[in-house]
Short mmCIF file of C-alpha atoms and ligand atoms in Angstrom, two decimals:
data_model
loop_
_atom_site.label_atom_id
_atom_site.label_comp_id
_atom_site.label_asym_id
_atom_site.label_seq_id
_atom_site.Cartn_x
_atom_site.Cartn_y
_atom_site.Cartn_z
CA MET A 5 3.32 -8.97 15.19
CA LYS A 6 4.59 -5.46 14.60
CA VAL A 7 6.61 -3.86 11.83
CA PHE A 8 9.25 -1.23 12.61
CA LYS A 9 11.02 0.92 10.05
CA PHE A 10 14.24 2.68 10.93
CA GLY A 11 15.37 5.41 8.53
CA GLY A 12 18.91 6.30 7.51
CA ALA A 13 19.38 8.88 10.27
CA SER A 14 18.61 6.29 12.97
CA VAL A 15 21.56 4.11 11.93
CA SER A 16 23.98 6.83 10.84
CA SER A 17 26.58 6.25 13.58
CA VAL A 18 27.79 3.76 16.16
CA GLU A 19 25.86 5.61 18.87
CA ARG A 20 22.65 5.68 16.89
CA ILE A 21 22.83 1.98 16.04
CA LYS A 22 23.25 1.31 19.76
CA GLY A 23 20.16 3.47 20.32
CA VAL A 24 18.20 1.30 17.89
CA GLY A 25 19.34 -1.66 19.96
CA GLU A 26 17.90 -0.05 23.09
CA ILE A 27 14.57 0.54 21.39
CA VAL A 28 14.15 -2.96 19.99
CA ARG A 29 15.35 -4.57 23.21
CA GLN A 30 12.09 -3.32 24.76
CA HIS A 31 10.19 -5.39 22.20
CA GLN A 32 12.25 -8.57 22.35
CA ASN A 33 9.31 -10.65 23.46
CA GLU A 34 7.05 -9.70 20.57
CA GLN A 35 7.27 -10.78 16.96
CA LEU A 36 8.95 -7.94 15.13
CA LEU A 37 9.86 -7.40 11.49
CA ILE A 38 12.35 -4.56 11.15
CA VAL A 39 12.93 -2.71 7.90
CA ILE A 40 16.06 -0.57 7.76
CA SER A 41 17.31 2.06 5.31
CA ALA A 42 20.86 2.71 4.20
CA MET A 43 23.03 4.43 6.82
CA GLY A 44 22.95 8.23 6.88
CA LYS A 45 23.64 9.68 3.45
CA THR A 46 24.86 6.42 1.90
CA THR A 47 22.19 6.42 -0.82
CA ASN A 48 23.35 9.85 -2.03
CA ALA A 49 26.95 8.66 -1.96
CA LEU A 50 26.08 5.56 -4.00
CA GLU A 51 24.22 7.74 -6.50
CA LYS A 52 27.51 9.58 -7.06
CA VAL A 53 29.30 6.26 -7.62
CA ASN A 54 26.75 5.41 -10.28
CA GLU A 55 27.07 8.82 -11.96
CA ALA A 56 30.85 8.44 -12.20
CA PHE A 57 30.54 4.86 -13.48
CA PHE A 58 27.95 5.82 -16.07
CA ASN A 59 30.14 8.72 -17.23
CA ARG A 60 32.88 6.12 -17.74
CA ASP A 61 35.03 7.59 -15.00
CA LYS A 62 35.92 4.24 -13.49
CA GLU A 63 38.63 5.59 -11.25
CA THR A 64 36.36 8.09 -9.50
CA ALA A 65 33.61 5.51 -9.19
CA LEU A 66 35.95 3.03 -7.50
CA GLN A 67 37.44 5.68 -5.27
CA LEU A 68 34.03 6.93 -4.13
CA PHE A 69 32.95 3.37 -3.52
CA ASP A 70 36.10 2.75 -1.49
CA GLU A 71 35.13 5.55 0.89
CA ILE A 72 31.71 3.98 1.39
CA LYS A 73 33.32 0.59 2.09
CA LYS A 74 35.72 2.06 4.63
CA HIS A 75 32.96 3.91 6.42
CA HIS A 76 30.89 0.75 6.82
CA LEU A 77 33.86 -1.36 7.89
CA ASP A 78 34.79 1.27 10.48
CA ILE A 79 31.31 1.26 11.95
CA ALA A 80 31.28 -2.54 12.02
CA LYS A 81 34.67 -2.54 13.77
CA TYR A 82 33.48 -0.20 16.49
CA LEU A 83 30.28 -2.10 17.08
CA LEU A 84 31.32 -5.72 16.83
CA VAL A 85 33.69 -8.12 18.51
CA THR A 86 32.59 -11.75 18.20
CA ASN A 87 30.49 -11.15 15.09
CA TYR A 88 32.97 -8.89 13.33
CA LEU A 89 34.52 -11.48 11.07
CA SER A 90 31.28 -13.02 9.85
CA CYS A 91 29.85 -9.53 9.25
CA GLU A 92 32.96 -8.46 7.37
CA THR A 93 32.73 -11.54 5.17
CA GLN A 94 29.11 -10.75 4.34
CA LEU A 95 29.96 -7.09 3.66
CA ARG A 96 32.87 -8.04 1.42
CA ASP A 97 30.61 -10.26 -0.66
CA PHE A 98 28.33 -7.28 -1.27
CA PHE A 99 31.32 -5.02 -2.00
CA THR A 100 32.62 -7.50 -4.56
CA GLU A 101 29.29 -7.62 -6.36
CA VAL A 102 29.37 -3.85 -6.87
CA GLU A 103 33.05 -3.77 -7.77
CA TRP A 104 32.64 -6.40 -10.45
CA LEU A 105 30.10 -4.18 -12.06
CA LEU A 106 32.25 -1.05 -11.67
CA HIS A 107 35.12 -2.73 -13.48
CA ASP A 108 32.92 -3.20 -16.55
CA GLU A 109 31.84 -0.59 -19.05
CA PRO A 110 28.21 0.56 -18.99
CA VAL A 111 26.31 -1.06 -21.86
CA ARG A 112 22.79 -0.89 -20.47
CA GLU A 113 20.60 2.01 -19.44
CA HIS A 114 21.51 4.40 -16.63
CA ASP A 115 18.67 3.43 -14.29
CA TYR A 116 19.56 -0.26 -14.45
CA TYR A 117 23.05 0.48 -13.11
CA TYR A 118 21.64 2.91 -10.59
CA ASP A 119 19.61 0.13 -9.00
CA GLN A 120 22.40 -2.47 -9.06
CA ILE A 121 24.71 -0.05 -7.26
CA VAL A 122 22.38 1.95 -5.03
CA CYS A 123 20.59 -1.11 -3.58
CA SER A 124 23.77 -2.09 -1.76
CA GLY A 125 23.39 0.65 0.89
CA GLU A 126 20.48 -1.17 2.52
CA LEU A 127 22.32 -4.51 2.34
CA PHE A 128 25.34 -3.04 4.16
CA SER A 129 23.36 -1.33 6.90
CA THR A 130 21.09 -4.27 7.71
CA CYS A 131 23.99 -6.67 7.78
CA ILE A 132 25.80 -4.52 10.38
CA VAL A 133 22.72 -3.84 12.52
CA SER A 134 21.68 -7.50 12.50
CA ALA A 135 25.18 -8.63 13.55
CA TYR A 136 25.26 -5.99 16.27
CA LEU A 137 21.88 -6.95 17.71
CA ASN A 138 22.77 -10.64 17.70
CA GLU A 139 25.98 -9.86 19.51
CA ALA A 140 24.08 -7.73 22.03
CA GLY A 141 21.85 -10.70 22.82
CA ILE A 142 18.90 -9.56 20.71
CA THR A 143 18.51 -12.62 18.54
CA ASN A 144 17.34 -11.89 15.02
CA LYS A 145 17.39 -13.31 11.51
CA TRP A 146 18.74 -11.27 8.58
CA VAL A 147 16.76 -11.65 5.35
CA ASP A 148 17.63 -10.43 1.86
CA VAL A 149 14.42 -8.68 0.88
CA ARG A 150 15.23 -9.27 -2.78
CA ASP A 151 14.20 -12.89 -2.19
CA ILE A 152 10.79 -11.63 -1.08
CA PHE A 153 9.93 -8.42 -2.94
CA ARG A 154 9.38 -9.17 -6.64
CA THR A 155 9.05 -6.10 -8.86
CA ASN A 156 8.89 -5.24 -12.53
CA ASP A 157 11.98 -3.85 -14.26
CA ASP A 158 10.99 -0.20 -14.15
CA PHE A 159 14.35 0.58 -12.56
CA ARG A 160 14.44 3.36 -9.94
CA ASN A 161 10.68 3.30 -9.68
CA ALA A 162 9.89 -0.40 -9.68
CA ALA A 163 6.33 -1.60 -9.11
CA ILE A 164 5.79 -4.45 -6.66
CA ASP A 165 4.20 -7.68 -7.88
CA TYR A 166 1.86 -8.06 -4.92
CA ASP A 167 0.73 -11.63 -5.55
CA PHE A 168 4.21 -13.00 -5.98
CA THR A 169 5.48 -11.04 -2.98
CA GLN A 170 2.58 -12.15 -0.77
CA ASN A 171 3.38 -15.78 -1.66
CA LYS A 172 7.01 -15.26 -0.68
CA VAL A 173 5.96 -13.64 2.58
CA ASN A 174 3.80 -16.71 3.30
CA GLU A 175 6.45 -19.17 2.18
CA ILE A 176 9.55 -17.61 3.72
CA ILE A 177 8.79 -14.93 6.29
CA LYS A 178 5.88 -16.51 8.16
CA PRO A 179 7.71 -19.83 8.83
CA LEU A 180 10.80 -17.89 9.97
CA PHE A 181 8.69 -16.35 12.70
CA GLN A 182 8.20 -19.81 14.19
CA GLU A 183 11.95 -19.91 14.75
CA TYR A 184 12.82 -16.26 15.36
CA LYS A 185 11.04 -13.44 17.12
CA MET A 186 12.85 -10.78 15.14
CA ILE A 187 13.54 -10.46 11.42
CA ILE A 188 15.75 -7.75 9.99
CA THR A 189 15.52 -6.79 6.35
CA GLN A 190 16.00 -3.94 3.88
CA GLY A 191 13.61 -1.25 2.79
CA PHE A 192 13.53 0.36 -0.65
CA ILE A 193 14.83 -2.57 -2.73
CA GLY A 194 13.48 -5.58 -4.59
CA SER A 195 14.32 -7.83 -7.47
CA THR A 196 12.98 -8.73 -10.92
CA ASP A 197 12.23 -12.24 -12.14
CA GLU A 198 15.71 -12.21 -13.66
CA ASN A 199 17.32 -11.51 -10.31
CA GLU A 200 18.23 -7.95 -11.17
CA SER A 201 18.06 -5.61 -8.21
CA THR A 202 15.51 -2.80 -8.29
CA THR A 203 14.62 0.19 -6.13
CA LEU A 204 11.19 1.57 -5.30
CA GLY A 205 11.97 5.31 -5.52
CA ARG A 206 13.80 7.53 -3.04
CA GLU A 207 12.59 7.26 0.54
CA GLY A 208 10.92 4.00 -0.43
CA SER A 209 11.64 2.18 2.84
CA ASP A 210 8.45 3.48 4.45
CA TYR A 211 6.59 1.85 1.60
CA THR A 212 8.40 -1.47 2.13
CA GLY A 213 7.40 -1.34 5.80
CA ALA A 214 3.76 -0.72 4.88
CA VAL A 215 3.68 -3.58 2.38
CA PHE A 216 5.14 -5.97 4.95
CA ALA A 217 2.64 -4.76 7.55
CA ASN A 218 -0.18 -5.42 5.09
CA MET A 219 1.05 -8.86 4.03
CA LEU A 220 1.76 -9.99 7.58
CA GLU A 221 -1.49 -8.44 8.82
CA ALA A 222 0.60 -6.69 11.44
CA GLU A 223 -0.85 -5.01 14.47
CA SER A 224 0.90 -1.74 13.56
CA LEU A 225 3.70 -0.11 11.60
CA THR A 226 6.06 2.20 13.48
CA ILE A 227 8.26 4.59 11.53
CA TRP A 228 11.18 5.75 13.69
CA LYS A 229 12.37 9.22 12.69
CA ASP A 230 14.53 12.03 14.01
CA VAL A 231 11.52 14.31 14.49
CA THR A 232 9.32 14.12 17.58
CA SER A 233 6.11 13.60 15.57
CA VAL A 234 4.33 14.70 12.41
CA MET A 235 4.25 18.50 12.40
CA ASN A 236 1.82 20.94 10.84
CA SER A 237 4.70 22.43 8.80
CA ASP A 238 8.36 21.84 8.11
CA PRO A 239 10.36 23.10 11.12
CA LYS A 240 13.20 23.98 8.73
CA GLN A 241 10.91 26.51 7.05
CA PHE A 242 8.71 27.75 9.89
CA ALA A 243 9.57 28.67 13.46
CA ASP A 244 6.18 28.07 15.09
CA THR A 245 5.61 24.51 13.99
CA ILE A 246 3.18 22.47 16.08
CA SER A 247 2.98 18.78 16.62
CA ILE A 248 -0.02 16.74 15.38
CA PRO A 249 -0.70 13.85 17.76
CA GLU A 250 -3.37 12.18 15.64
CA LEU A 251 -4.12 12.03 11.92
CA ASN A 252 -6.08 9.82 9.60
CA TYR A 253 -4.98 8.14 6.40
CA ASN A 254 -6.87 10.46 4.07
CA GLU A 255 -5.45 13.58 5.65
CA THR A 256 -1.96 12.10 5.43
CA ILE A 257 -2.43 11.25 1.75
CA GLU A 258 -3.60 14.82 1.11
CA MET A 259 -0.59 16.24 2.96
CA ALA A 260 1.81 14.04 1.00
CA PHE A 261 0.04 14.95 -2.25
CA TYR A 262 0.66 18.65 -1.69
CA GLY A 263 4.31 17.95 -1.00
CA ALA A 264 4.63 17.57 2.78
CA GLN A 265 7.66 15.43 3.46
CA VAL A 266 5.84 13.42 6.12
CA ILE A 267 5.78 9.97 4.74
CA HIS A 268 6.36 8.35 1.35
CA PRO A 269 2.98 8.77 -0.42
CA ASN A 270 2.71 5.07 -1.32
CA THR A 271 2.88 4.08 2.32
CA ILE A 272 -0.70 4.77 3.28
CA LYS A 273 -2.75 2.59 0.93
CA PRO A 274 -1.40 -0.82 2.07
CA LEU A 275 -2.11 0.18 5.68
CA GLN A 276 -5.49 1.71 5.02
CA ASN A 277 -6.64 -1.41 3.13
CA LYS A 278 -6.18 -3.49 6.26
CA HIS A 279 -6.90 -0.81 8.89
CA ILE A 280 -3.40 -1.03 10.29
CA PRO A 281 -2.42 1.99 12.39
CA MET A 282 0.87 3.71 11.77
CA TYR A 283 2.94 5.37 14.49
CA VAL A 284 5.55 8.02 13.81
CA LYS A 285 7.98 7.96 16.71
CA CYS A 286 11.25 9.66 17.57
CA PHE A 287 14.25 7.34 17.83
CA LEU A 288 16.08 9.93 19.92
CA ASP A 289 13.48 9.65 22.68
CA ALA A 290 11.16 6.67 22.46
CA THR A 291 9.12 7.89 25.44
CA LEU A 292 7.67 10.79 23.40
CA PRO A 293 4.15 10.02 22.19
CA GLY A 294 4.74 10.80 18.48
CA THR A 295 1.83 10.66 16.04
CA VAL A 296 -0.70 7.94 15.36
CA ILE A 297 -2.29 7.70 11.91
CA HIS A 298 -5.44 5.62 11.63
CA ASN A 299 -8.72 5.30 9.81
CA ASN A 300 -11.00 7.26 12.15
CA PRO A 301 -12.10 10.83 11.65
CA VAL A 302 -9.87 13.41 13.34
CA HIS A 303 -11.35 16.78 14.20
CA GLN A 304 -9.80 20.13 14.94
CA LEU A 305 -6.62 19.85 12.98
CA PRO A 306 -4.44 22.96 12.99
CA PRO A 307 -3.73 24.64 9.64
CA VAL A 308 -1.37 22.26 7.85
CA ILE A 309 1.17 24.19 5.81
CA VAL A 310 3.26 23.05 2.88
CA LEU A 311 5.64 25.49 1.24
CA LYS A 312 7.22 24.41 -2.03
CA GLU A 313 10.04 26.64 -3.10
CA LYS A 314 11.89 26.86 -6.42
CA GLN A 315 8.71 26.75 -8.45
CA VAL A 316 8.45 27.74 -12.10
CA LEU A 317 5.41 29.26 -13.73
CA VAL A 318 4.90 28.15 -17.31
CA LYS A 319 2.29 30.08 -19.22
CA ALA A 320 1.25 28.52 -22.52
CA GLY A 321 -0.80 30.91 -24.65
CA SER A 322 -2.42 30.48 -28.01
CA ARG A 323 -0.55 32.15 -30.84
CA ASP A 324 -3.48 33.82 -32.53
CA PHE A 325 -5.59 34.79 -29.50
CA SER A 326 -7.91 31.92 -30.20
CA PHE A 327 -8.99 29.84 -27.23
CA VAL A 328 -6.63 27.26 -25.80
CA GLY A 329 -8.60 24.15 -26.66
CA GLU A 330 -8.80 20.53 -25.55
CA HIS A 331 -6.41 19.64 -28.29
CA ASP A 332 -3.65 21.88 -26.88
CA VAL A 333 -4.30 20.76 -23.33
CA ARG A 334 -4.16 17.12 -24.36
CA HIS A 335 -0.78 17.76 -25.99
CA LEU A 336 0.52 19.46 -22.87
CA TYR A 337 -0.59 16.58 -20.65
CA GLN A 338 1.05 14.18 -23.06
CA LEU A 339 4.30 16.12 -22.55
CA PHE A 340 3.84 15.96 -18.76
CA GLU A 341 3.43 12.22 -18.97
CA ASP A 342 6.38 11.70 -21.31
CA LEU A 343 8.66 13.86 -19.18
CA HIS A 344 7.37 12.50 -15.84
CA ILE A 345 6.29 15.96 -14.77
CA LYS A 346 3.71 16.32 -12.00
CA PRO A 347 2.57 19.94 -11.98
CA THR A 348 2.15 21.54 -8.56
CA LEU A 349 -0.76 23.63 -9.89
CA THR A 350 -2.59 24.01 -13.18
CA GLN A 351 -5.20 26.48 -14.36
CA ILE A 352 -6.90 26.89 -17.67
CA GLY A 353 -8.08 30.26 -18.96
CA ALA A 354 -9.51 31.46 -22.24
CA ILE A 355 -6.31 32.09 -24.10
CA SER A 356 -3.73 30.53 -21.87
CA PHE A 357 -2.96 27.43 -19.88
CA THR A 358 -0.95 28.02 -16.72
CA CYS A 359 1.03 25.43 -14.87
CA VAL A 360 3.47 25.56 -11.99
CA LEU A 361 6.26 23.02 -11.80
CA ASP A 362 9.28 22.07 -9.74
CA ASP A 363 12.38 23.69 -11.20
CA TRP A 364 14.04 20.79 -13.01
CA PRO A 365 15.78 22.81 -15.74
CA GLU A 366 16.23 19.91 -18.13
CA LYS A 367 12.58 18.89 -18.01
CA ILE A 368 11.34 22.47 -18.28
CA GLU A 369 13.51 23.02 -21.31
CA LYS A 370 12.12 19.91 -22.98
CA LEU A 371 8.58 20.88 -22.06
CA ALA A 372 9.03 24.41 -23.41
CA PHE A 373 10.58 23.05 -26.58
CA GLY A 374 7.79 20.50 -27.11
CA ALA A 375 4.99 22.97 -26.35
CA SER A 376 6.46 25.81 -28.40
CA ALA A 377 5.57 23.81 -31.51
CA PHE A 378 1.93 24.82 -30.97
CA LEU A 379 1.78 27.46 -28.21
CA ASP A 380 3.66 30.56 -27.04
CA ILE A 381 5.56 29.79 -23.88
CA GLN A 382 6.49 32.19 -21.10
CA ILE A 383 8.54 31.06 -18.14
CA THR A 384 8.95 32.73 -14.71
CA ARG A 385 11.30 31.24 -12.15
CA GLY A 386 11.94 31.79 -8.44
CA LEU A 387 8.37 31.45 -7.18
CA SER A 388 6.87 29.41 -4.38
CA VAL A 389 3.60 27.58 -3.84
CA LEU A 390 2.00 27.75 -0.43
CA THR A 391 -0.66 25.19 0.41
CA ILE A 392 -2.72 25.47 3.59
CA ARG A 393 -5.17 22.76 4.58
CA HIS A 394 -7.76 23.77 7.19
CA TYR A 395 -6.84 27.36 6.45
CA THR A 396 -7.93 30.37 8.46
CA GLU A 397 -7.89 34.02 7.35
CA GLU A 398 -5.30 34.62 10.03
CA ALA A 399 -2.99 31.93 8.70
CA ILE A 400 -3.34 33.19 5.12
CA ASN A 401 -2.55 36.79 6.10
CA LYS A 402 0.39 35.83 8.18
CA LEU A 403 1.93 33.50 5.63
CA THR A 404 1.51 35.77 2.62
CA LYS A 405 2.93 38.90 4.22
CA GLY A 406 5.51 40.54 1.94
CA LYS A 407 4.43 38.38 -1.01
CA ARG A 408 2.44 38.99 -4.15
CA ILE A 409 -0.21 36.37 -4.83
CA LEU A 410 0.00 35.49 -8.53
CA LEU A 411 -2.59 32.75 -8.50
CA ARG A 412 -4.99 31.35 -5.93
CA GLN A 413 -7.07 28.16 -5.88
CA GLN A 414 -9.38 27.31 -3.08
CA THR A 415 -11.74 24.56 -1.89
CA PRO A 416 -13.47 24.45 1.51
CA GLU A 417 -10.50 22.51 2.98
CA THR A 418 -7.50 23.66 1.02
CA ILE A 419 -6.06 26.86 -0.36
CA GLN A 420 -3.10 27.02 -2.72
CA MET A 421 -1.32 30.21 -3.68
CA LEU A 422 1.48 30.94 -6.08
CA LEU A 423 3.69 33.55 -4.44
CA GLU A 424 6.35 35.98 -5.53
CA ASP A 425 8.50 38.02 -3.15
CA ILE A 426 7.83 41.76 -3.23
CA ASN A 427 11.10 43.64 -3.29
N1 LIG B 509 17.87 4.74 1.39
C1 LIG B 509 16.82 5.18 0.52
C2 LIG B 509 16.85 6.68 0.38
O1 LIG B 509 17.65 7.34 1.03
C3 LIG B 509 15.47 4.70 0.93
C4 LIG B 509 14.97 5.23 2.24
O2 LIG B 509 15.72 5.76 3.05
O3 LIG B 509 13.77 5.13 2.48
O4 LIG B 509 16.09 7.22 -0.38
MG1 MG B 510 15.86 7.80 4.35
#
């Protein structure tokens, strides 16, 4: 048994959905569980529906939702003939669920509504892809993952109840495989014990795929992406990006920790625990080798570069030139926790505590306000943090050219530098 995950870009158009069909057709004779994301930018579009609804702008919310409906119906129309009507009926049921909610007034918290609305993107896309594959002779069974993935009610960042979910996998998914070779379901979403929909955090479908792979003891997880493989840096930021054919779990966790947009950080643990290899493959050309991520040591990795832009330096200094003590630091960390801030870098000195954060103005303002009760706060915006794993002097020199290094932290494997443009 294998698990495949197809991201939003792989199902963003009629042509791409047909391409997914070509890929899975090659695996028709194996047991395959396929996790699919919402089509293209649907999740972002649904987020806007929720914002309008929560701001009590019902008209805009309904209008934005209408555009999403039309787009999905159009794609279904192009793809389907015999299965069109049954797919449309299923889609309309999902539409109605959201519209009922949109006609109400918000009385609960923002994130609750977010999940009830945003979860529908995955339901729409899987319903269309499943109908298309069935019509194309690739027999599969559509499953609502909310009947399988039980989570807590931490909306937008729900935690999976592993025991309950494993039982559901045993009770529902495993028997289905005696009847069907292929199961199609949604990534990113789950449900509470009160049948409220939940989401696992943006880009959470990779994580869903990994949890399924773990619980089904799959042979492998394959993540189908629009890139040819995992790269040593983001090709949008650097011209001379190179492909990494082989990685191990620990290296991947480190890369994700420093902000590389390779894979959702939660994805690795469920795979690592059961030694399940993960393949990153390109849905545009399935013959390319991609990247394999496994448990074995990998030697001779190139410098792996992560550049985080829009960073803010917050310097918290003691008022009276006394030392910044444990007490102050504890307070600052309490603020980080309360505001869900994960600093990119921190450093403690005699009379100041320095941290570097993503530029989320609202959070920074709250942090500065909270900390200014006991420390002097200085804020500098417009910086970047460059992390290089397996660094070389050459890589450091090249990547810091034209920049001032404001702060530098280094271990034998990793160097991190806070940079400011010189001009
Ligand atoms: N559709 C969700 C998102 O765009 C989940 C995913 O794609 O993994 O974040
Ligand atoms: Mg996605």
